[in-house]
Amino acid sequence: MIKAILIFNNHGKPRLSKFYEHYSEDTEQQIIRETFHLVSKRDENVCNFLEGGMLIGGSENKLIYRHYATLYFVFCVDSSESELGILDLIQVFVETLDKCFENVCELDLIFHVDKVHNILAEMVMGGMVLETNMNEIITQVDAQNKMEKSEVRL
Amino acid sequence: MPAVSKGDGMRGLAVFISDIRNCKSKEAEIKRINKELANIRSKFKGDKALDGYSKKKYVCKLLFIFLLGHDIDFGHMEAVNLLSSNKYTEKQIGYLFISVLVNSNSELIRLINNAIKNDLSSRNPTFMCLALHCIANVGSREMAEAFAGEIPRILVAGDTMDSVKQSAALCLLRLYKASPDLVLMGEWTSRVVHLLNDQHMGVVTAAISLITCLSSKNPDEFKTCVSLAVSRLSRIVSSASTDLQDYTYYFVPAPWLSCKLLRLLQCYPPPEDGAVKGRLVECLETILNKAQEPPKSKKVQHSNAKNAILFEAISLIIHYDSEPNLLVRACNQLGQFLQHRETNLRYLALESMCTLASSEFSHEAVKTHIETVINALKTERDVSVRQRAADLLYAMCDRSNAKQIVAEMLSYLETADYSIREEMVLKVAILAEKYAVDYSWYVDTILNLIRIAGDYVSEEVWYRVIQIVINRDDVQGYAAKTVFEALQAPACHENMVKVGGYILGEFGNLIAGDPRSSPLVQFNLLHSKFHLCSVPTRALLLSAYIKFINLFPETKATIQEVLRSDSQIRNSDVELQQRAVEYLKLSSIASTDVLATVLEEMPPFPERESSILAKLKKKKGPGAVTVELEDGKERGELNGGGDRGGDAAIAASNASTPSPSADLLGLRSTAPVSGTTPSAGSLLVDVFSEAGPSATSAGVNDDGFLSSAPPTVASEDPAPPLPESDELLNKFVCKNNGVLFENQLLQIGIKSEYRQNLGRMYLFYGNKTSVQFVSFNTTVSCPGELQSQLNVQTKTVEPLVEGGAQVQQVINIECLTDFIDAPLLNIKFRYGGALQNISLKLPVTINKFFQPTEMAAADFFQRWKQLSQPQQEAQKIFKASHGMDTEVLKAKLLGLGTALLENVDPNPENYVCAGVIQTKAQQVGCLLRLEPNAQAQMYRLTLRSSKDTVSQRVCDLLAEQF
């Protein structure tokens, strides 16, 4: 199960946080900070997996992350998930964002946090993977956008 | 066309976000946010109905504010109203708000449930998906009660859209996890299992998570899924790379689904049906074969996806543990990965091999990779990978390679990362014990461990070596010789001195024949380390010395002289002083026979579970430790070395008071180190840990992890002083150093010094957990009139205290005039989100500003008479609450700060003291007389001073001390 999905930039500013288990708001913020602390001190070219921080369950959980330009994408998962599988899932997520935003960059995530949540919701639900097929995800997002547009026109 | 065009953002939102991003300081940001919150609140409260666009804009702003870490305490009602809108835009933003901001305890759940019910029956697939998402996000029991019956129907209905089926499957899974008793699959079981055959791969992807979870809980009911999973897997594995179209990821057909199918099969034993099993073995072989084929793409995504399947296949092979042929192939494949240039693959290979090492078929095959693994331990750049290598070495260790592996781990320890040293030490200690063929090797290994990583050698480890030496007479002589040699090093770790003291005290006689290690040489060697050691170690050494007197009568005179020296017999530490006094007395009055009985060799320890193993288990969690000790059959509590029966008779220090120098700054409270009575250090800790508050540690369990229940949030105002803070204050009246306070999270140590009317206090805040304290803040305040009596200045401390770290704070104190109350110390910090708020009284009492005054008897009585006005005298008669030992009384009176005047009082049983209290405003002369009545166990205490308030206060303070 995916416990949390976090996106923050190189300075630790959160750009998206989605927790699939309930924590208090304070704890969520602390988990983000702790995770940033753990991930950001690692060199490039080391492996993409590490044991989770104390606040989110320690060695029971793994942090699986990718670093793209200014952003870290971190998935915190338990032992029932395949590490490489999650790494691919992060890639699908980023490629989908890239298609939806046309060369996605940090600013898109900042100004369209609702869209990012919607796209993520098409992939992951309640901590489990709903869909891995990028075209299917984009079709759904497109359909939603059309509905939105038609309502605006009304 | 991009799905989100960049132009159609909401302008008001963009402006707000830009404003925030342009804020130069945190304060400016908070100000801007508060302004916006006020604006939104007024908009929501206003009479004018907001249109959908505005509502969406404001909710997006709230989401952004929430992401920055600010609490949002309104807008929920507006969000719920949005749910019932017919417009997709409004409904969608309402659901988004709820999914991010509403937790399962919200009172709004019933309203939300109503909206969900409408959407689920709307037959509009988009609305249905939104509603299902909401249920999966909140997942409360109330929701399960409302919808657990409905969702399976949606899931298996023939006319449900695929996207809705996907959402329904995961929604049901979420409800099952939260409230398994409410989700009854019964009649649906077979139809749910058959979703594995669904034509739409997305439906299979979602359904398999549900089926895996249900199977792991009720394997029998769902076992028909095995054959379906195998045939689905087989179809994917044998398909050409383009057959599955969109589900082909970088030339790999449906990698995610393949992984999940292989995971599902791990819930079951190998299939019994021969045909199914044959088909599965074929699949596994195909997957292993594909690993050897040239890649279809150079992209890392291609090899990732391929290897994700491969690792899951290997996990399944290891899980079955019945096909020697596949196991060996799996092991060889992992062996290849051990040398792969991708760090991720090396990491995963090490991890998988760990589980493979415990299979009897492949244990030998795993062992052939030992050199590669050792190399990984030495050369990997990434600490995560090195850790896995250490785990694998531990798992592959057996009698044949134990010496090599332990030697490699020891040499790695010299440069190992601090974060994993303690665990490494435990592992080495366990392997050394488990695979020790000859115990001399074991003793060598542990002593090396102490030499290399002494700071990380916990008590359990050195207790254990002593237990083993005591219990095995074949190793005692060797152990004595080895520790003797190890102690020759000019600088050796204190743990080495402890082990050395204990072992030589018991078995020094076994090497005493050699003139190079004659009794006197042994004693001098130990004693040369004495002055460098902490109090608990010194206490242990004193016990070793008395044992020497028994072992070697020729050392008696030398040792008695040492015991008799002022630095022992008048040591300021009560525990040491008491031992010196008692051991000296024992050695002078007891006959040789009595001495030999009292100081007999230690009896063997009862065999218990190795305390080290227990510690590793605690560290790694149960189940993580696969190596069981051969002689560790019983599960016992930690096998402390404290229960030394041998010298039970000698120490009887019931009346010992906490010593000022005991382990002040050590964060670890020392367990009983030696002797049957707790050492001064641990006594001190016991006293305080009992007094420690339990309220502040809510939400923290023994392991120091956060418990799942959210801790109750304490108020931001300084807490009222702890009820026991007066008691804590009293402990410091006659001493300046010690542990002021301790609970599960925090230890506060104090060192202070006073001169004239000035004082300086050092506070040491130790974080006992492994998690950092944030927003750490301490304030010292002088309530009421104390403000004009004391001038207290503090330096602020860093707001962040790392786990295991200690920060220091200096407090300067000036006494302006005499005072009664004590300053308040308030400590606030956040630990795992919970605010900790502790208030204590700072042990600054008027007597700290005493200057001792020596005077002759005549002077004393003259001044005594001068201070004869009734208000100048304060007197108390009270019962003794401690023993009435002369030396203890004297030490306390000296600790008070006054001069203890000998030969003044005609009654030698009485004590008289004199001193001057120095304040900025004036000096207050003070005379004191304490008259013990040993028969009645009573005291009379009389104070006379030139100021009535001072007499009274000093009298009150001192009366609590006896």
Short mmCIF file of C-alpha atoms in Angstrom, two decimals, chain B residues 120-359:
data_model
loop_
_atom_site.label_atom_id
_atom_site.label_comp_id
_atom_site.label_asym_id
_atom_site.label_seq_id
_atom_site.Cartn_x
_atom_site.Cartn_y
_atom_site.Cartn_z
CA LEU B 120 -23.95 6.80 -6.44
CA SER B 121 -27.51 6.39 -7.66
CA SER B 122 -27.19 9.09 -10.33
CA ARG B 123 -25.94 6.62 -12.97
CA ASN B 124 -23.61 9.39 -14.11
CA PRO B 125 -20.21 7.60 -14.18
CA THR B 126 -18.24 10.76 -13.44
CA PHE B 127 -20.34 11.57 -10.39
CA MET B 128 -20.19 7.96 -9.24
CA CYS B 129 -16.40 7.96 -9.45
CA LEU B 130 -16.18 11.19 -7.48
CA ALA B 131 -18.39 9.71 -4.76
CA LEU B 132 -16.40 6.46 -4.63
CA HIS B 133 -13.17 8.42 -4.38
CA CYS B 134 -14.56 10.34 -1.47
CA ILE B 135 -15.51 7.16 0.37
CA ALA B 136 -12.05 5.72 -0.24
CA ASN B 137 -10.38 8.88 1.01
CA VAL B 138 -12.34 9.27 4.21
CA GLY B 139 -12.98 5.58 4.83
CA SER B 140 -14.75 6.05 8.15
CA ARG B 141 -16.86 3.45 9.88
CA GLU B 142 -19.99 5.48 9.35
CA MET B 143 -19.33 5.41 5.63
CA ALA B 144 -18.72 1.67 5.74
CA GLU B 145 -22.06 1.23 7.51
CA ALA B 146 -23.79 3.27 4.86
CA PHE B 147 -22.16 1.85 1.72
CA ALA B 148 -20.52 -1.53 2.39
CA GLY B 149 -23.64 -3.27 1.12
CA GLU B 150 -24.03 -1.13 -1.97
CA ILE B 151 -20.53 -1.12 -3.42
CA PRO B 152 -20.09 -4.85 -4.18
CA ARG B 153 -23.28 -4.61 -6.22
CA ILE B 154 -21.85 -1.75 -8.28
CA LEU B 155 -18.59 -3.65 -8.65
CA VAL B 156 -20.04 -6.75 -10.25
CA ALA B 157 -23.10 -5.34 -12.04
CA GLY B 158 -23.02 -6.06 -15.78
CA ASP B 159 -23.88 -2.54 -16.84
CA THR B 160 -21.32 -0.71 -14.71
CA MET B 161 -18.77 1.29 -16.68
CA ASP B 162 -15.18 0.06 -16.45
CA SER B 163 -13.88 3.21 -14.79
CA VAL B 164 -16.58 2.93 -12.13
CA LYS B 165 -15.73 -0.73 -11.55
CA GLN B 166 -12.11 0.20 -10.96
CA SER B 167 -13.05 2.80 -8.41
CA ALA B 168 -15.59 0.51 -6.76
CA ALA B 169 -12.97 -2.24 -6.31
CA LEU B 170 -10.52 0.03 -4.52
CA CYS B 171 -13.25 1.74 -2.56
CA LEU B 172 -14.39 -1.63 -1.25
CA LEU B 173 -10.81 -2.52 -0.38
CA ARG B 174 -10.47 0.63 1.67
CA LEU B 175 -13.69 -0.08 3.57
CA TYR B 176 -12.59 -3.66 4.15
CA LYS B 177 -9.30 -2.52 5.64
CA ALA B 178 -11.01 -0.01 7.91
CA SER B 179 -13.99 -2.13 8.98
CA PRO B 180 -13.58 -5.77 7.88
CA ASP B 181 -16.61 -6.83 9.91
CA LEU B 182 -18.91 -4.68 7.81
CA VAL B 183 -17.77 -5.87 4.41
CA LEU B 184 -19.36 -9.27 3.84
CA MET B 185 -18.28 -10.80 0.58
CA GLY B 186 -20.24 -14.05 0.86
CA GLU B 187 -22.37 -14.24 -2.27
CA TRP B 188 -20.06 -11.90 -4.21
CA THR B 189 -16.85 -13.89 -3.70
CA SER B 190 -16.91 -15.86 -6.91
CA ARG B 191 -17.92 -12.91 -9.09
CA VAL B 192 -15.18 -10.76 -7.57
CA VAL B 193 -12.58 -13.47 -8.21
CA HIS B 194 -13.71 -13.64 -11.82
CA LEU B 195 -12.81 -9.99 -12.30
CA LEU B 196 -9.33 -11.42 -12.89
CA ASN B 197 -10.71 -12.49 -16.28
CA ASP B 198 -12.13 -9.07 -17.12
CA GLN B 199 -11.34 -7.84 -20.58
CA HIS B 200 -10.35 -4.40 -19.38
CA MET B 201 -6.86 -4.50 -17.95
CA GLY B 202 -7.56 -1.46 -15.77
CA VAL B 203 -10.36 -3.35 -14.04
CA VAL B 204 -8.02 -6.29 -13.42
CA THR B 205 -5.36 -3.92 -12.10
CA ALA B 206 -7.74 -2.44 -9.54
CA ALA B 207 -9.48 -5.70 -8.69
CA ILE B 208 -6.27 -7.60 -8.01
CA SER B 209 -5.41 -5.33 -5.08
CA LEU B 210 -8.80 -6.11 -3.58
CA ILE B 211 -8.47 -9.84 -4.23
CA THR B 212 -4.94 -9.98 -2.79
CA CYS B 213 -6.08 -8.37 0.43
CA LEU B 214 -9.16 -10.58 0.75
CA SER B 215 -7.12 -13.71 -0.06
CA SER B 216 -4.50 -13.00 2.55
CA LYS B 217 -7.29 -12.78 5.16
CA ASN B 218 -9.50 -15.65 3.92
CA PRO B 219 -7.26 -17.85 1.76
CA ASP B 220 -9.70 -20.75 1.58
CA GLU B 221 -12.67 -18.78 0.31
CA PHE B 222 -10.65 -17.20 -2.45
CA LYS B 223 -8.39 -20.06 -3.47
CA THR B 224 -10.02 -20.32 -6.90
CA CYS B 225 -8.12 -17.15 -7.73
CA VAL B 226 -4.88 -19.15 -8.03
CA SER B 227 -5.70 -20.86 -11.30
CA LEU B 228 -7.21 -17.67 -12.74
CA ALA B 229 -4.14 -15.68 -11.75
CA VAL B 230 -1.83 -18.26 -13.31
CA SER B 231 -3.67 -18.24 -16.61
CA ARG B 232 -3.80 -14.44 -16.70
CA LEU B 233 -0.09 -14.27 -15.94
CA SER B 234 0.64 -16.86 -18.58
CA ARG B 235 -1.25 -14.87 -21.20
CA ILE B 236 0.68 -11.71 -20.35
CA VAL B 237 4.08 -13.37 -20.18
CA SER B 238 3.68 -15.14 -23.49
CA SER B 239 2.20 -12.18 -25.33
CA ALA B 240 4.23 -10.26 -27.83
CA SER B 241 5.36 -6.89 -26.65
CA THR B 242 2.69 -5.07 -28.65
CA ASP B 243 -0.33 -7.26 -27.94
CA LEU B 244 -1.48 -5.35 -24.91
CA GLN B 245 -1.27 -1.98 -26.60
CA ASP B 246 -1.63 0.74 -24.01
CA TYR B 247 -0.71 -1.57 -21.17
CA THR B 248 2.66 -2.18 -22.70
CA TYR B 249 5.13 -0.02 -20.91
CA TYR B 250 8.44 0.60 -22.67
CA PHE B 251 8.15 -2.72 -24.56
CA VAL B 252 7.20 -4.69 -21.45
CA PRO B 253 3.67 -6.09 -21.43
CA ALA B 254 1.64 -5.02 -18.38
CA PRO B 255 4.50 -4.95 -15.87
CA TRP B 256 2.43 -3.59 -12.99
CA LEU B 257 -0.26 -6.22 -13.35
CA SER B 258 2.34 -8.99 -13.69
CA CYS B 259 3.94 -7.92 -10.42
CA LYS B 260 0.58 -7.87 -8.69
CA LEU B 261 -0.34 -11.32 -10.00
CA LEU B 262 2.96 -12.71 -8.71
CA ARG B 263 2.26 -11.09 -5.35
CA LEU B 264 -1.21 -12.60 -5.20
CA LEU B 265 0.26 -16.05 -5.77
CA GLN B 266 2.54 -15.47 -2.77
CA CYS B 267 -0.55 -15.68 -0.56
CA TYR B 268 -0.81 -19.38 -1.40
CA PRO B 269 1.35 -22.52 -1.39
CA PRO B 270 2.38 -23.98 -4.78
CA PRO B 271 -0.70 -25.03 -6.82
CA GLU B 272 -1.73 -28.64 -6.23
CA ASP B 273 -3.21 -29.09 -9.67
CA GLY B 274 -0.39 -30.44 -11.87
CA ALA B 275 -1.49 -28.60 -14.99
CA VAL B 276 -1.72 -25.24 -13.21
CA LYS B 277 1.61 -25.81 -11.56
CA GLY B 278 3.24 -26.75 -14.85
CA ARG B 279 1.92 -23.61 -16.46
CA LEU B 280 3.20 -21.48 -13.61
CA VAL B 281 6.67 -23.03 -13.65
CA GLU B 282 6.73 -22.35 -17.36
CA CYS B 283 5.90 -18.69 -16.71
CA LEU B 284 8.62 -18.39 -14.11
CA GLU B 285 11.15 -19.98 -16.45
CA THR B 286 10.13 -17.62 -19.24
CA ILE B 287 10.62 -14.65 -16.96
CA LEU B 288 14.07 -15.91 -15.92
CA ASN B 289 14.95 -16.53 -19.59
CA LYS B 290 13.87 -13.05 -20.62
CA ALA B 291 16.36 -11.60 -18.17
CA GLN B 292 19.14 -13.03 -20.29
CA GLU B 293 17.77 -11.69 -23.59
CA PRO B 294 19.20 -8.48 -25.00
CA PRO B 295 17.11 -5.45 -23.98
CA LYS B 296 14.54 -4.13 -26.43
CA SER B 297 15.30 -0.58 -25.42
CA LYS B 298 18.20 1.21 -23.81
CA LYS B 299 15.85 3.30 -21.68
CA VAL B 300 16.10 2.71 -17.96
CA GLN B 301 12.31 2.41 -17.81
CA HIS B 302 12.48 -0.69 -19.95
CA SER B 303 14.94 -2.50 -17.72
CA ASN B 304 13.14 -1.27 -14.60
CA ALA B 305 9.85 -2.73 -15.70
CA LYS B 306 11.42 -6.00 -16.79
CA ASN B 307 13.33 -6.36 -13.54
CA ALA B 308 10.33 -5.45 -11.42
CA ILE B 309 8.67 -8.61 -12.77
CA LEU B 310 11.85 -10.61 -12.37
CA PHE B 311 12.25 -9.70 -8.70
CA GLU B 312 8.63 -10.59 -7.97
CA ALA B 313 9.11 -13.92 -9.76
CA ILE B 314 12.18 -14.60 -7.64
CA SER B 315 10.22 -13.71 -4.50
CA LEU B 316 7.60 -16.26 -5.49
CA ILE B 317 10.25 -18.91 -6.13
CA ILE B 318 11.74 -18.21 -2.68
CA HIS B 319 8.26 -18.28 -1.16
CA TYR B 320 7.55 -21.72 -2.65
CA ASP B 321 11.01 -22.92 -1.59
CA SER B 322 10.36 -26.26 -3.27
CA GLU B 323 11.91 -26.14 -6.72
CA PRO B 324 15.68 -26.56 -6.27
CA ASN B 325 16.25 -25.91 -9.95
CA LEU B 326 14.43 -22.57 -9.94
CA LEU B 327 16.02 -21.60 -6.63
CA VAL B 328 19.51 -22.03 -7.99
CA ARG B 329 18.62 -20.10 -11.13
CA ALA B 330 17.17 -17.34 -8.97
CA CYS B 331 20.30 -17.25 -6.89
CA ASN B 332 22.51 -17.03 -9.96
CA GLN B 333 20.39 -14.23 -11.37
CA LEU B 334 20.69 -12.31 -8.11
CA GLY B 335 24.42 -12.99 -8.18
CA GLN B 336 24.60 -11.24 -11.55
CA PHE B 337 22.69 -8.30 -10.17
CA LEU B 338 25.12 -8.02 -7.25
CA GLN B 339 27.67 -6.73 -9.73
CA HIS B 340 25.27 -4.72 -11.89
CA ARG B 341 26.13 -1.11 -12.56
CA GLU B 342 22.62 0.02 -11.49
CA THR B 343 22.65 0.74 -7.77
CA ASN B 344 18.96 -0.03 -7.48
CA LEU B 345 19.51 -3.57 -8.73
CA ARG B 346 22.42 -4.18 -6.39
CA TYR B 347 20.25 -3.00 -3.52
CA LEU B 348 17.34 -5.25 -4.43
CA ALA B 349 19.61 -8.21 -5.11
CA LEU B 350 21.15 -7.94 -1.66
CA GLU B 351 17.72 -7.68 -0.12
CA SER B 352 16.28 -10.68 -1.98
CA MET B 353 19.34 -12.78 -1.24
CA CYS B 354 18.74 -12.19 2.45
CA THR B 355 15.52 -14.18 2.22
CA LEU B 356 17.13 -16.73 -0.07
CA ALA B 357 19.86 -17.37 2.49
CA SER B 358 17.39 -18.96 4.86
CA SER B 359 16.30 -21.61 2.34
#
